[in-house]
Coordinates of C-alpha atoms and ligand atoms in Angstrom, one line a residue:
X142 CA 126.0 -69.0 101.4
X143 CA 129.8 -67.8 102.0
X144 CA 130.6 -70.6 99.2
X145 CA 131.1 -69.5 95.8
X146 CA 128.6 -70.7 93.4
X147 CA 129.4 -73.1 90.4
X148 CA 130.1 -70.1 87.3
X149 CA 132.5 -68.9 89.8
X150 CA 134.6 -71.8 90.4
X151 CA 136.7 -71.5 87.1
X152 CA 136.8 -67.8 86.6
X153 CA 139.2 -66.7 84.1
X154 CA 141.8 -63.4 83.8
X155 CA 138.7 -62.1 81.8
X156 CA 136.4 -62.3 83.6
X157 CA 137.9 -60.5 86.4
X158 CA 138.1 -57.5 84.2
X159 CA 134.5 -57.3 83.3
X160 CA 133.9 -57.8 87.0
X161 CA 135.6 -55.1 88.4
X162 CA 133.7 -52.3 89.8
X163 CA 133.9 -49.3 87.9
X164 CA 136.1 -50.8 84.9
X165 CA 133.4 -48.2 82.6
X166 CA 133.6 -45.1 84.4
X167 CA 134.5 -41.9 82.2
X168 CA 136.4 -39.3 83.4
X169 CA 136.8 -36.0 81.7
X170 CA 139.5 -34.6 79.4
X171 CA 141.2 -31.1 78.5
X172 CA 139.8 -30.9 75.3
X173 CA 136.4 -30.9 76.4
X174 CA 135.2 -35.0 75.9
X175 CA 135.4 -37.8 78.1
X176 CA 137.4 -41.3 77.9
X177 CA 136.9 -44.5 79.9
X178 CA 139.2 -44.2 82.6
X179 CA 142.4 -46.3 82.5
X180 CA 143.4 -47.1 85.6
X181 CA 147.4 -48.0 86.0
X182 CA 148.0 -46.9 89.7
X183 CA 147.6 -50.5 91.4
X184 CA 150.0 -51.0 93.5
X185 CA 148.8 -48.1 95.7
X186 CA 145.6 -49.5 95.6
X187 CA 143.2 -51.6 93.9
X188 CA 139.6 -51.4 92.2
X189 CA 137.1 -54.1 93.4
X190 CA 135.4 -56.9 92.1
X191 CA 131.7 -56.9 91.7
X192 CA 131.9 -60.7 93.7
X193 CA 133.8 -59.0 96.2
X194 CA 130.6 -56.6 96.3
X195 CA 127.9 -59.5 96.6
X196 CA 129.7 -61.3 99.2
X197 CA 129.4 -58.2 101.1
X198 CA 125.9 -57.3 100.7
X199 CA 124.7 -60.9 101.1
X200 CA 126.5 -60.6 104.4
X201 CA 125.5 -57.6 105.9
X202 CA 121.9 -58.6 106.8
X203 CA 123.7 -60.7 109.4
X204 CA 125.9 -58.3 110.1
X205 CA 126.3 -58.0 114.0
X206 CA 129.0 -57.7 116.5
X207 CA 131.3 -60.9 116.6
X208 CA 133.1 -62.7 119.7
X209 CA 130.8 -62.0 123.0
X210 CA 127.0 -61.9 121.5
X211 CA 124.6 -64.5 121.6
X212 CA 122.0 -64.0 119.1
X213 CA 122.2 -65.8 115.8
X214 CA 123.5 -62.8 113.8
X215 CA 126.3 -62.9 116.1
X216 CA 127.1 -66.2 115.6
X217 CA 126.8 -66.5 112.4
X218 CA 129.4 -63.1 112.1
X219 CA 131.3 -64.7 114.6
X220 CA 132.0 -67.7 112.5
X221 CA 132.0 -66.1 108.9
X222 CA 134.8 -63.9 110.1
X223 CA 136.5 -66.7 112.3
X224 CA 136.6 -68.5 108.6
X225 CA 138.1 -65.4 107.2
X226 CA 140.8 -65.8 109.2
X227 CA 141.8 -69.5 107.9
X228 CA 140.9 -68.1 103.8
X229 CA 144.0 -65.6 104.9
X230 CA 146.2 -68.3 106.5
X231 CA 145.5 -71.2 104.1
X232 CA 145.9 -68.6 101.1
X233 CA 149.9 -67.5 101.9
X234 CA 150.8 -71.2 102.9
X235 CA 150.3 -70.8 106.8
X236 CA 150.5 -74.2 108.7
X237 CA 147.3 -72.9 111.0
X238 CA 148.1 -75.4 113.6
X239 CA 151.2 -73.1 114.5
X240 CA 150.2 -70.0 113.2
X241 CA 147.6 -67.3 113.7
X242 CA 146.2 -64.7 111.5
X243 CA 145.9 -61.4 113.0
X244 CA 143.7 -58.9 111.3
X245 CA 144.7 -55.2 111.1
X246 CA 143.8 -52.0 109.1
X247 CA 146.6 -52.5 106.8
X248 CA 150.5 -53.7 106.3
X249 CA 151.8 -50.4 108.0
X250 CA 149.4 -50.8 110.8
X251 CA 151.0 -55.2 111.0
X252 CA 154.1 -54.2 110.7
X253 CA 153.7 -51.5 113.5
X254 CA 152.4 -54.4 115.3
X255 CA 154.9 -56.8 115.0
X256 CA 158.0 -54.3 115.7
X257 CA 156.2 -52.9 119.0
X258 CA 156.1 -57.0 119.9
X259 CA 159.3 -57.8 119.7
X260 CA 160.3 -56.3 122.9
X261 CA 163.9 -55.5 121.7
X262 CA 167.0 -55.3 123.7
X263 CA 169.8 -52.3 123.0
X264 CA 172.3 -54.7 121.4
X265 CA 169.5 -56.2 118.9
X266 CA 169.2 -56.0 115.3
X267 CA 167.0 -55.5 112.3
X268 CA 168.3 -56.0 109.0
X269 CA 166.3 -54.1 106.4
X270 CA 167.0 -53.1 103.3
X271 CA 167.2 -50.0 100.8
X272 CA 164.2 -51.1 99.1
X273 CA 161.7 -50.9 102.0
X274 CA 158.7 -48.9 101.7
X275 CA 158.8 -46.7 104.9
X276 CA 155.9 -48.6 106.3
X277 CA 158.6 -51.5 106.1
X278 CA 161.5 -49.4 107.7
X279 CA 160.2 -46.4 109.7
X280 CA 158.8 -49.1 112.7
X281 CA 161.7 -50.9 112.9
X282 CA 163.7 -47.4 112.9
X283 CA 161.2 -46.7 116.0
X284 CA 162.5 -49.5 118.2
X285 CA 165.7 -51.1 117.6
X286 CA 168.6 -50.4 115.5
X287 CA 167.9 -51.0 112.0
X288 CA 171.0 -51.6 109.5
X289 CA 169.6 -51.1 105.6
X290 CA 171.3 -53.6 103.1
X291 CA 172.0 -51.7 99.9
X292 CA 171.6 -52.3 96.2
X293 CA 173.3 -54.1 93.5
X294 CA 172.8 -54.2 89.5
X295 CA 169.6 -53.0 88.3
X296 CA 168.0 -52.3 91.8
X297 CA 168.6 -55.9 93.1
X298 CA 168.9 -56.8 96.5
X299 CA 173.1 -56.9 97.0
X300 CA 172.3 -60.7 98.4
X301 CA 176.0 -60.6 99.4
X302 CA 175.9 -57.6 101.4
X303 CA 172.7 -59.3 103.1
X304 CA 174.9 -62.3 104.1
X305 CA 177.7 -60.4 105.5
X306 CA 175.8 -58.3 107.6
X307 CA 174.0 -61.6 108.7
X308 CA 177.0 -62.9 109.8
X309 CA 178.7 -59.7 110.9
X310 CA 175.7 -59.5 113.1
X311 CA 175.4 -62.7 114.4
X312 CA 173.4 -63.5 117.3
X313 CA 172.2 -59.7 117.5
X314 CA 169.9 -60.3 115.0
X315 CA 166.0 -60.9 115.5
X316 CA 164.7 -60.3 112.5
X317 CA 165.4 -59.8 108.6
X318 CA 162.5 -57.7 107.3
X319 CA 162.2 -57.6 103.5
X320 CA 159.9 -56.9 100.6
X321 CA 158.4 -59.7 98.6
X322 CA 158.1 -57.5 96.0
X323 CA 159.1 -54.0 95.6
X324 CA 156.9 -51.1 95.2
X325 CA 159.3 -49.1 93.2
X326 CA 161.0 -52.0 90.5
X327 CA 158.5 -55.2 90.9
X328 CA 161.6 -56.6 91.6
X329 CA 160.9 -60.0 94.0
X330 CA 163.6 -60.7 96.2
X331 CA 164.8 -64.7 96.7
X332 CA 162.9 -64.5 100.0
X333 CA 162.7 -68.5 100.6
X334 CA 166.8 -68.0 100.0
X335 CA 167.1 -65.4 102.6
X336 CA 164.8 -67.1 105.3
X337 CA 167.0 -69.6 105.0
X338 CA 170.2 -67.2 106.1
X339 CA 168.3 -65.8 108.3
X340 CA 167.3 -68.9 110.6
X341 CA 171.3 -70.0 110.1
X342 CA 172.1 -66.9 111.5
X343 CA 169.7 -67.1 114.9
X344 CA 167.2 -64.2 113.2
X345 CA 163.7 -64.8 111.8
X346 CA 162.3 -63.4 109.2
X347 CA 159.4 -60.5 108.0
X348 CA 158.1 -60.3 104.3
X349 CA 155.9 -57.6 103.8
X350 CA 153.8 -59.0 101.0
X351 CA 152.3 -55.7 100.0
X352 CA 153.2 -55.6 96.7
X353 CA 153.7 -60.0 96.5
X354 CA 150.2 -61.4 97.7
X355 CA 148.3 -59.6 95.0
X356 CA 150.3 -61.1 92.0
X357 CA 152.3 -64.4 92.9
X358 CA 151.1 -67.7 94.9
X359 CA 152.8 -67.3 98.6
X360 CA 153.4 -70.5 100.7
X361 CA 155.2 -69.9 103.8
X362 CA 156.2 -73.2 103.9
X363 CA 155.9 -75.6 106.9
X364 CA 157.9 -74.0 110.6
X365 CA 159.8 -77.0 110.4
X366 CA 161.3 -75.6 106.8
X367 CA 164.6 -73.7 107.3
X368 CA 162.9 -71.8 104.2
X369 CA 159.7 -71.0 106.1
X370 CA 158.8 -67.5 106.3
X371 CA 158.3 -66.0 110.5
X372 CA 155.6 -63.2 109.9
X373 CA 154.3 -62.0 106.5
X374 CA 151.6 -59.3 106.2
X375 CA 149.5 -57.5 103.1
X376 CA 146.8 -55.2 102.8
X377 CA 143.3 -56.0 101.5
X378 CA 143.1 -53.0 99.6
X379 CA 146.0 -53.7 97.2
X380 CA 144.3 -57.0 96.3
X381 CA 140.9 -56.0 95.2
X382 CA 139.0 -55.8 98.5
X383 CA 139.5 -51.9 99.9
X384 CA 137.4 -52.2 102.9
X385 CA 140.0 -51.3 105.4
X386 CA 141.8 -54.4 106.5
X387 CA 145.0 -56.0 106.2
X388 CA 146.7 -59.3 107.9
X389 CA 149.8 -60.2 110.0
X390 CA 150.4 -63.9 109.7
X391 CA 153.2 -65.2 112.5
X392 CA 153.6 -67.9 115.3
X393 CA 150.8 -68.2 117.8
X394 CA 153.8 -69.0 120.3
X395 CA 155.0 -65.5 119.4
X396 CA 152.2 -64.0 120.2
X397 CA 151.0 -65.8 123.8
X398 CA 154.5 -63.8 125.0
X399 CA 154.4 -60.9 126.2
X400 CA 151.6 -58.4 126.6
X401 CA 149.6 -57.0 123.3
X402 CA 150.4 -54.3 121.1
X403 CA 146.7 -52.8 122.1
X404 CA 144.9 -53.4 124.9
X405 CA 141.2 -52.9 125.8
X406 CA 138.1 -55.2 125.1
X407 CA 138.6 -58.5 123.4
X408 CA 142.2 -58.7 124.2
X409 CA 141.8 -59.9 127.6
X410 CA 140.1 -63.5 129.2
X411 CA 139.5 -62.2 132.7
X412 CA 140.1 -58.9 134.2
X413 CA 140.6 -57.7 138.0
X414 CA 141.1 -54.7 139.2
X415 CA 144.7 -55.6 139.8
X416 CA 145.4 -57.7 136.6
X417 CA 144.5 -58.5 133.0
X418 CA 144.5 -62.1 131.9
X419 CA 145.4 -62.3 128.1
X420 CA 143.2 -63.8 124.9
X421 CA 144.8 -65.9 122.8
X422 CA 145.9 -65.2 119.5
X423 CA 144.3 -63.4 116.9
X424 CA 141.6 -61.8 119.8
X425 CA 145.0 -60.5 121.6
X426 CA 146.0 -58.9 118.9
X427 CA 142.6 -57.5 117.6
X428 CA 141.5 -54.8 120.2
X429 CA 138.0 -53.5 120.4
X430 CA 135.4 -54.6 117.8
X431 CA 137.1 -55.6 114.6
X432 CA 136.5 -54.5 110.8
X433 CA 134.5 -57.9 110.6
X434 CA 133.1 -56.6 106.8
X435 CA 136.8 -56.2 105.4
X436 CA 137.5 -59.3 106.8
X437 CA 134.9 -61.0 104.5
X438 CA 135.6 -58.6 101.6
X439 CA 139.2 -60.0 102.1
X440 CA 138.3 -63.5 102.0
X441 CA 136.2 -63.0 99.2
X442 CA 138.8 -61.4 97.2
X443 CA 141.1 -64.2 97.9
X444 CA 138.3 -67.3 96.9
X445 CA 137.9 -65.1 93.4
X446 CA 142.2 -65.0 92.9
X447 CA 141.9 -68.6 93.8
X448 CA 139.3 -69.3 91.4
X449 CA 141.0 -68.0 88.8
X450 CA 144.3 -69.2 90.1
X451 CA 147.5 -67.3 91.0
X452 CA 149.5 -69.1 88.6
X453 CA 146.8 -67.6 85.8
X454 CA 147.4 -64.1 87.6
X455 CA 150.7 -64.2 87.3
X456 CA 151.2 -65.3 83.7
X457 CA 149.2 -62.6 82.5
X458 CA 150.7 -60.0 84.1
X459 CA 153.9 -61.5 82.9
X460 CA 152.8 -61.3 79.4
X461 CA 151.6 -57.8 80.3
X462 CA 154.9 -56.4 81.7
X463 CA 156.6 -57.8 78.6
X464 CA 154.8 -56.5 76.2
X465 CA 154.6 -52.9 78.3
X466 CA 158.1 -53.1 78.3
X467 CA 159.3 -53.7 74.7
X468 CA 157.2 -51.1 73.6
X469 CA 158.2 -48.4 76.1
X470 CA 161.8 -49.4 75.7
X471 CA 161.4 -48.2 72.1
X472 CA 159.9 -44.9 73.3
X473 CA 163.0 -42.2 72.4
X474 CA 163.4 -40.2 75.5
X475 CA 162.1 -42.7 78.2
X476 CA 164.4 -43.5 80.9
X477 CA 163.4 -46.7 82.6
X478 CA 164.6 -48.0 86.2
X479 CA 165.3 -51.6 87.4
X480 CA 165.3 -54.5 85.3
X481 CA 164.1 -54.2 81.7
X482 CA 165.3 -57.3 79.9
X483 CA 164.8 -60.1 81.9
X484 CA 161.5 -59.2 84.3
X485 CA 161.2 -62.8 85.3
X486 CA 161.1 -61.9 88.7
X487 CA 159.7 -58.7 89.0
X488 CA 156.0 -57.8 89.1
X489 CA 154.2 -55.1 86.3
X490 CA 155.7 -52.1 88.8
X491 CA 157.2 -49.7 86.1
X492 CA 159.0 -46.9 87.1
X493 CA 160.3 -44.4 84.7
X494 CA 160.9 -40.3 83.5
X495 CA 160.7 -38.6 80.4
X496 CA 163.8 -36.7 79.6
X497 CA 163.4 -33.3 80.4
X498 CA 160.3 -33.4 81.6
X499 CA 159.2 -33.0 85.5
X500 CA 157.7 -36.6 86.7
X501 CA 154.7 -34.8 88.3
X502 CA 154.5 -32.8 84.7
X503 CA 153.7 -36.3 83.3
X504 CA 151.3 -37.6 85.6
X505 CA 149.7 -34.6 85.2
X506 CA 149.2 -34.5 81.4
X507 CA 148.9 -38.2 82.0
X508 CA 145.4 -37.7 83.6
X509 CA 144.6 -34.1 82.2
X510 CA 145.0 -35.3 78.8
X511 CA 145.3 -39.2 78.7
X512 CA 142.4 -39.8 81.4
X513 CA 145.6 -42.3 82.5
X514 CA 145.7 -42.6 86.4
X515 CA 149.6 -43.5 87.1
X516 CA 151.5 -41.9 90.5
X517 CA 154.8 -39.7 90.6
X518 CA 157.0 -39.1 93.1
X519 CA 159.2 -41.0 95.6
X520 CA 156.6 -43.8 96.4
X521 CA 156.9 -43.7 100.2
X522 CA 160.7 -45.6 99.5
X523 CA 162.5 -42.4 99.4
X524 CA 166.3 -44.2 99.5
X525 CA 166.0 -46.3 97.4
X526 CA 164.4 -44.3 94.3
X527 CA 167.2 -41.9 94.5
X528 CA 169.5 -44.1 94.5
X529 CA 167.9 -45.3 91.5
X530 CA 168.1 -41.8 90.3
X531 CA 171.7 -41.5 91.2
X532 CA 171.2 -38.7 93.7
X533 CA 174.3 -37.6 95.2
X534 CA 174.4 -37.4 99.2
X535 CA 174.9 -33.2 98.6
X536 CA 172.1 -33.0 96.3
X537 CA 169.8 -34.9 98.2
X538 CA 170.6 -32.3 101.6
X539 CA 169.6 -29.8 99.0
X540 CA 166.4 -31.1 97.5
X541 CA 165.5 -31.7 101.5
X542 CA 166.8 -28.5 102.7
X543 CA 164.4 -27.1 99.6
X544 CA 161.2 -29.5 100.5
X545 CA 161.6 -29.0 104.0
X546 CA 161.5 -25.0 103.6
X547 CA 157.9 -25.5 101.9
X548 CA 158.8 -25.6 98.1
X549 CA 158.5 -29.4 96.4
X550 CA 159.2 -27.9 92.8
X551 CA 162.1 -29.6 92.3
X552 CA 161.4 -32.9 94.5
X553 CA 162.9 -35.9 92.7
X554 CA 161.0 -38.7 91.3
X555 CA 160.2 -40.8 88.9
X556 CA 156.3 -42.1 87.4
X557 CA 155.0 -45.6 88.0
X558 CA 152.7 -47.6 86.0
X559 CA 151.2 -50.4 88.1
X560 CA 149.6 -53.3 86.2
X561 CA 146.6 -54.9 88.1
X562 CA 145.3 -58.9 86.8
X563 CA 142.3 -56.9 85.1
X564 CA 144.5 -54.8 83.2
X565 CA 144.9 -55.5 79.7
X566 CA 146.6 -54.5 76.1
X567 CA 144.3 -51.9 75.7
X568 CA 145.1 -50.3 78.7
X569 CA 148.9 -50.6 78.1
X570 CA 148.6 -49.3 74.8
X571 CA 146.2 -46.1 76.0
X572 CA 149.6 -45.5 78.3
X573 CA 152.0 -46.1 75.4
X574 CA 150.4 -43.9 73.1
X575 CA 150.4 -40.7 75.7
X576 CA 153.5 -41.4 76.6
X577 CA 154.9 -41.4 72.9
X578 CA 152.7 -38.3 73.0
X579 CA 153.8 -36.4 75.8
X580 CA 158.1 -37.4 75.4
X581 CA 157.5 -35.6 71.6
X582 CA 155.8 -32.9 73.4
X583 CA 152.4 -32.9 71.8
X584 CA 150.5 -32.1 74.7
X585 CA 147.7 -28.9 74.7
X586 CA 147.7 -27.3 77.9
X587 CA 149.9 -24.9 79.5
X588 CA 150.6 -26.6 82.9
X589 CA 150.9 -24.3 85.8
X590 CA 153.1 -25.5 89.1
X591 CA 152.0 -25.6 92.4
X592 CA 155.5 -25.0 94.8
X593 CA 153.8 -26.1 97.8
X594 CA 152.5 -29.3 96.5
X595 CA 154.9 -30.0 93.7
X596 CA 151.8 -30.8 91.4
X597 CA 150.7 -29.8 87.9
X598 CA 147.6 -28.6 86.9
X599 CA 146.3 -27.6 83.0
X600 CA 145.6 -23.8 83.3
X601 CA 141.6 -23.4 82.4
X602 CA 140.7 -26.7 83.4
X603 CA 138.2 -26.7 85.9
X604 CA 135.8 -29.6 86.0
X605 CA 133.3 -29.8 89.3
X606 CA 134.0 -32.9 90.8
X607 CA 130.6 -32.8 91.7
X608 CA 128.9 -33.4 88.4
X609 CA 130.9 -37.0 88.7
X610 CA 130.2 -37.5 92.4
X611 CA 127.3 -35.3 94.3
X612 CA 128.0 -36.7 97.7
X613 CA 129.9 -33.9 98.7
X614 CA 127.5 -31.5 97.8
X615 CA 124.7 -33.9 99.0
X616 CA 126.1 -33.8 102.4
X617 CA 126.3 -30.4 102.3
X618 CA 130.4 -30.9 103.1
X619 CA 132.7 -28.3 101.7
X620 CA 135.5 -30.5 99.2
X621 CA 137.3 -28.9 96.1
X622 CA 135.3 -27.4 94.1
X623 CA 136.9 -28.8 90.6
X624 CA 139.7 -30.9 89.4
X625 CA 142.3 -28.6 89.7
X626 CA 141.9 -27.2 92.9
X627 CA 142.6 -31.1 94.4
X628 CA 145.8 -30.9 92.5
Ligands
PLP286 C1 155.8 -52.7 99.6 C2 154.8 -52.0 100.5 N1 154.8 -52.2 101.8 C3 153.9 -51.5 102.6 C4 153.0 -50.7 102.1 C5 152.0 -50.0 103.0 O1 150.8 -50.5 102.8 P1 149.5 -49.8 103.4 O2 149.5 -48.4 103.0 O3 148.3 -50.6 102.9 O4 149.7 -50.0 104.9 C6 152.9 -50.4 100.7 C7 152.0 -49.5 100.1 O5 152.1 -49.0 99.1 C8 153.9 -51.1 99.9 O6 153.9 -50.9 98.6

């Protein structure tokens, strides 16, 4: 058990597609028929894989509380998800003689974590960047100063900028925190290059790996490296396992200081009623009784990615992006963001608009139409996509002056078409063809605006979600009643 049997220890790209959980399920359309859906939304969050599924179920049998029972469920669960800690670690390159593996609900929830650790002084810094996804930005914001490195080019990081404010900031510095990859462009930032000025400079350094870990091979490298990465963190759900976890990987040394983020049971070695004598690391960072099932759904998702191989992963998705992008580049009336020619260091995140046409308009039609599930909007990275869209300082006081008074009609944004290592030409050219449909406006419904929402719905198209999906109903729970009430 908890090894992965022979057939899956040389998976290929294609057999991850037929393997993913729902890859067949139909969706209905606006002219009345239904289309397998295409799913192009993954870097908000992934499908699963069917081996993700049977690790699961042959596990939960034994499922039990882990740490402090003593039955033989509990150990076993103790040590399956003590194992799941070292398939994390051992997967992004983590020497685990020096480092730990923290589990948490997600990256926002690690990187939460981390910032509230650091114990920051009034003269420290954080250097961020433009290109953060808030869950990257907003808890550093929360606790120490927090300078934002701007852009460059076609949405680069302005590496220059980084390095002045590095040594600008010298010795006030803790921490560079950076993407690995962004969740707007794809684009992957040098972030071996920048640990390196970062450790010059006296600072360590953060990658959230949100958008990295599910399409490139991490290592971060050896402490002794002046390249290593500090602290890195991802979320299970963006690489195939949704089941509510995510990791923060960092020093145990960093964690034995100080006093946990959380405290309760499992954090502590002996209590008093005067004192609390701390766990080590991970159990001082993981209060109360862990998400032990998204821990092995995690692991699991990992042994499948390394079965198949990252390098595989990655060339596919390469080959995807590629051959997304020559095609869409060709498209009259698409207006593409970040780098389109040379995508050599970006992952298949593509961000774009439709002249004249509202992004949410699209997505709408997108789905409505297409059966096409993409996202529009401002991604949870608000600077930097309108920066990207060349919003001036007096227009963006407007649009928030606008949103912040209730009406989102004219909130700024762009769509995004997320490639996933299942996707495949198909898919891409389901997406081409609607989008050649929609920029020459051969679309059927009359699409109606909700102000309050910003969203687009097809006027007559109401489908009850619960002919897809009784639960609801099941439960006797009140949820929309159709399709277009959700929007
Ligand atoms: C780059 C990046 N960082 C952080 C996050 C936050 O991840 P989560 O919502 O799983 O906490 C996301 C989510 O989209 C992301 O894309």
């Amino acid at each position: 058990m908890y090894t992965l049997e022979d057939k899956d220890r040389s998976l290929t790209v294609k057999d991850l597609r037929a393997d993913v959980v729902g890859i067949n399920t139909h969706v209905p359309l606006f002219n009345g028929t239904e289309r397998q859906y295409v799913f192009l939304d993954n870097a908000a969050s992934t499908p699963t894989f069917g081996r993700v599924l049977k690790w699961v179920e042959e596990f939960l049998p034994w499922y039990s509380g882990v740490h402090r029972g003593t039955g033989f469920k509990s150990l076993l669960a103790t040590e399956v998800f003590d194992r799941a800690h070292e398939i994390v670690g051992r997967f992004v390159g983590a020497d685990l003689s020096t480092n730990t593996v923290v589990f948490t609900k997600n990256t926002t929830e690690a990187v939460n974590k981390l910032s509230n650790r650091f114990n920051f002084g009034p003269d420290d810094v954080v250097i961020a960047t433009v290109m953060e996804h808030h869950s990257n930005d907003l808890p550093w914001r929360k606790n120490v100063k927090t300078l934002h490195v701007g852009i460059a080019g076609e949405g680069h990081l302005d590496l220059h900028a980084l390095r002045q404010a590095l040594s600008q900031y010298k010795g006030r510095t803790k921490l560079v925190a950076v993407n690995g990859a962004s969740n707007i462009t794809g684009i992957c930032s040098p972030i071996h290059e920048i640990a390196g000025w970062a450790h010059d400079a006296g600072a360590l350094l953060f990658v959230d790996a949100a958008q990295l870990a599910p399409h490139r091979s991490i290592n971060m490298l050896d402490d002794g490296d002046p390249r290593h990465i500090d602290f890195l963190a991802f979320s299970a759900h963006k690489i195939y396992a949704p089941f509510g976890t995510g990791a923060l990987v960092g020093p145990k040394g960093f964690f034995e200081r100080g006093d946990p983020d959380l405290v309760g049971g499992g954090v502590v070695d002996v209590v008093t009623l005067e004192e609390a004598f701390w766990n080590h690391p991970p159990h001082k960072e993981e209060a109360g009784s862990p998400n032990v099932v998204g821990a092995i759904a995690l692991a699991a998702a990992i042994s499948i990615l390394q079965s198949v191989g990252m390098e595989n992963v990655a060339s596919h998705e390469h080959a995807l992006l590629e051959y997304t992008l020559r095609r869409l580049k060709r498209i009259p009336g698409v207006i593409l963001y970040g780098p389109v020619d040379d995508v050599s260091h970006k992952v298949g995140v593509i961000p774009f608009n439709i002249d004249g046409l509202h992004h949410a308009l699209v997505a709408a039609i997108m789905s409505t139409e297409g059966g096409i599930g993409v996202r529009n909007g401002c991604f949870c990275a608000h600077p930097y996509v309108k920066q990207l869209l060349r919003i001036t300082p007096e227009q963006d006081k407007h649009y928030a002056a606008r949103m912040l008074s209730g009406d989102k009609s004219d909130i700024p944004g762009m769509v995004r078409a997320s490639l996933g290592c299942y996707n495949n030409e198909e898919d891409v050219d389901s997406f081409l063809e609607m989008v050649e449909r929609i920029a020459r406006k051969d679309f059927r419904g009359t699409y109606v605006q909700n102000s309050t929402s910003g969203a687009f719905h097809a006027e007559g198209f109401h489908i009850p979600f619960s002919r897809y999906f009784p639960l609801f109903e099941n439960l006797g729970m009140t949820a929309p009643r159709s399709y277009s009430e959700s929007s």
